[in-house]
Amino acid sequence: MAKVKKTIYINGMSCASCASAIERKTKKLNGVISSDVNLAEESLHIDYDDSNLNEDEIKKAIESLGYEVVNKGSETKVELNIGGMSCAACSAAIEKKLNRMPNVSAAVNLITEKATVTFDKNAVSSSDIISAIEKLGYTASIASETVDSETAKAKEVKKLQRDLIISAVLTAPMLVAMLLNLLNISNSFTSFLHNPYVQFALATPVQFFVGIRFYRHAYLSLKAKTSNMDVLVALGTSAAYFLSLYNLIFAYSMHVSVYFESSATIITLILLGKYFEAKAKGKTSEAIKKLVSLSAKEATVKRGDAEVKIPIEKVQIGDLIVVKPGEKIPVDGIIVSGSSAIDESMLTGESIPTEKYPGDTVIGATINTFGSITFKATKVGKDTMLSQIIKLVEQAQGTKAPIQKLANKVASVFVPSVVGIAAATFIGWIIYSGNIQQSIINAVSVLVIACPCALGLATPTAIMVGTGKGAQNGILIKGGEYLEIVHKINALIIDKTGTITKGEPEVTDIVPLSGIKSDELLHIAAICEKKSEHPLGVSIYRAGSKNCSIEDPVSFLSISGKGISAVIDKGNVLIGTAALLSENGIDISAFANSMSSLENEGKTAMYVSLNNAVIGIIALADTIKDTSIQAIKDLQSMGIKLYMLTGDNEKTAKAIAGKVGIENVFAQVQPQNKADKVVQLKNEGNTVAMVGDGINDAPALAEADIGMAMGTGTDIAIEAGDIVLMRGDLRTIPAAIRLSSQTLRKIKQNLFWAFFYNILGIPLAAFGQLNPIIAGAAMAFSSVCVVSNSLLLKFYDPFK
């Protein structure tokens, strides 16, 4: 059975019953394993056996129901910068508008002020999408076409700071007057400040110059038949201001009741909250800024015999680049000469430098600690590892966690509900007290305290900080949904080679026989293997050359599947299997027990003979990483069931598993069957994670609830994984689980605070227990509190 996963895009679905009809129809097709329709994406995700079914038959089944299958090649994705959003209701309104457009799926992030939009370019264009957003009263531009979004944000913060200063200066005298009045201090100065005409003069610029932003956005929002925070602020402050103006004009008294200080103070406090919020939101994306700042600005490139410094943007694939001690590696490449220790902490979070030799890869933005090296550039520009990491983190920070759906649903109906509650408050107080002014003030308090800013900030701020923290520790989480799910896993499949083990053989045992010493045995074998290209031979040569130089053999011959034959100054040497030595008439019967003992430990053992006599045995094994045992203990302490997966025979597999403490083993699994083991555990009701590093692990990584790819592995495995572990260290798995758990805890704390604040604040305001000024301060504080709580994640260490 050849399992195929496909995503088919569909036009014409209008509701959940459409999706159900397509699911029912496709599930009845012979060979279908699973079929799931995503109504929001207008897509069908289907797994099937292609020996019984093909894609054309699936499309015909869908079209027979009256729906249109969209050519996948026409699907495109664009990232937009959005301006003018003030709360969760804004982002919800934009999402709602875009997702109603044909063949459009959109996700809007309030914190990053970006929208990720997937659409069928045959049905709609990017300009149509931008136009739809602008009709709602917001600005939109394609991110890649924006000159500098960071500069634009900085200008907005500066403008906000200017308006806040103006508003605070004009509001301060009215607040001073109010405080002096509370302290029963009365003199000519306080009388002047209490003068309603003075307060009118101070409050009017605040209301209509500083506060014009609220009126503008409220108008555009209502024009687009939506509502947001600005509607509440505009309604609340206008009610207080115009009630005061009415009293001033028609009461003809210097002691008339006015609430100019309330309207001005509310605007000032909201601006103060927005300013702190904007500054704090900037800190949530510090991880991206730090990553961007890591790259080198110049590279020293060989041009003939000369070395020339050029901007990093001009480096081309194939260029030979020289890097001296203390310099940054400018781009990704392969060392051609020289050796050094490279500080790769920016990539892996690991502070110990990694030794590098000719043939080893180097990554752009890492630091050459000592020794000059020359390397050939293999990846430049947007293809470098650093650029890919930045892209992954940006994408992750732009995604939503499933838990955010609740906040989005509430935000979409929140503002109209609050306006209704404020109206009910006004009518209730009129009936109860007959005091129209008190009724208006209590309704204003309801409008002001209920602004849904905290609700919209609760989830995305935590996701941004959480994914950024992960990136700093070598854990790249590709989306908010994975950050939320990973702590739920209860079964983990770990591929052996390159994951639990180092993925390359090392000499583990040197068994000298016939009176020869260990060092001499290894030296003889290293000379013979110097010309070898076989991984086992290369490992023997590396082991022998660590402490002394190795001369060339006189002659060398590789014997496929059996070993090698070589001539050195001491005579003729054979290194290899029992069959190789037996074919050459060498008696090995006396050494069979030693060989068997090594093989029972899961090692690959080879005889070494000199001049037709066995002189020793050398054993190699794919050795266990130093960190694997501790990582597995940590995972088991979390209650996670562990399974080791390998293509090795059962005896070798169990030997390795026993050393690291894993009881469950999937042995002799062919690459094409790895995904079946994931399905098997999922069918048993487990939430399954898969960890691997090779091309043959990619299907299993994609099949798992969470695919974890080792960053030291292949590009295909990294692409298939939901989480990339850059260190190649299994300890990053429990660290990722702890980070997930901590981030979700922050999200829940934020949502609780946002909901609790409104549930408590709105009734208090409605029953006249909150002054509008106090309500404004509380509203501003709630947003700052939520963002600050998320920022605490920056101090969390997931490895402890």
mmCIF file of C-alpha atoms in Angstrom, residues 232 414 418 445-453 757-758 762 779:
data_model
loop_
_atom_site.group_PDB
_atom_site.id
_atom_site.type_symbol
_atom_site.label_atom_id
_atom_site.label_comp_id
_atom_site.label_asym_id
_atom_site.label_seq_id
_atom_site.Cartn_x
_atom_site.Cartn_y
_atom_site.Cartn_z
ATOM 1 C CA LEU A 232 -16.444 52.655 22.970
ATOM 2 C CA PHE A 414 -18.045 42.149 22.538
ATOM 3 C CA VAL A 418 -21.109 46.476 25.711
ATOM 4 C CA SER A 445 -18.014 54.039 32.964
ATOM 5 C CA VAL A 446 -19.407 50.874 31.353
ATOM 6 C CA LEU A 447 -18.218 51.958 27.902
ATOM 7 C CA VAL A 448 -14.726 52.867 29.072
ATOM 8 C CA ILE A 449 -13.930 49.910 31.319
ATOM 9 C CA ALA A 450 -15.064 47.335 28.760
ATOM 10 C CA CYS A 451 -12.541 48.101 25.987
ATOM 11 C CA PRO A 452 -11.403 44.649 24.766
ATOM 12 C CA CYS A 453 -7.676 45.403 24.408
ATOM 13 C CA TYR A 757 -11.483 42.053 34.581
ATOM 14 C CA ASN A 758 -14.486 42.608 32.312
ATOM 15 C CA ILE A 762 -18.752 45.963 33.851
ATOM 16 C CA MET A 779 -8.764 49.578 31.325
#
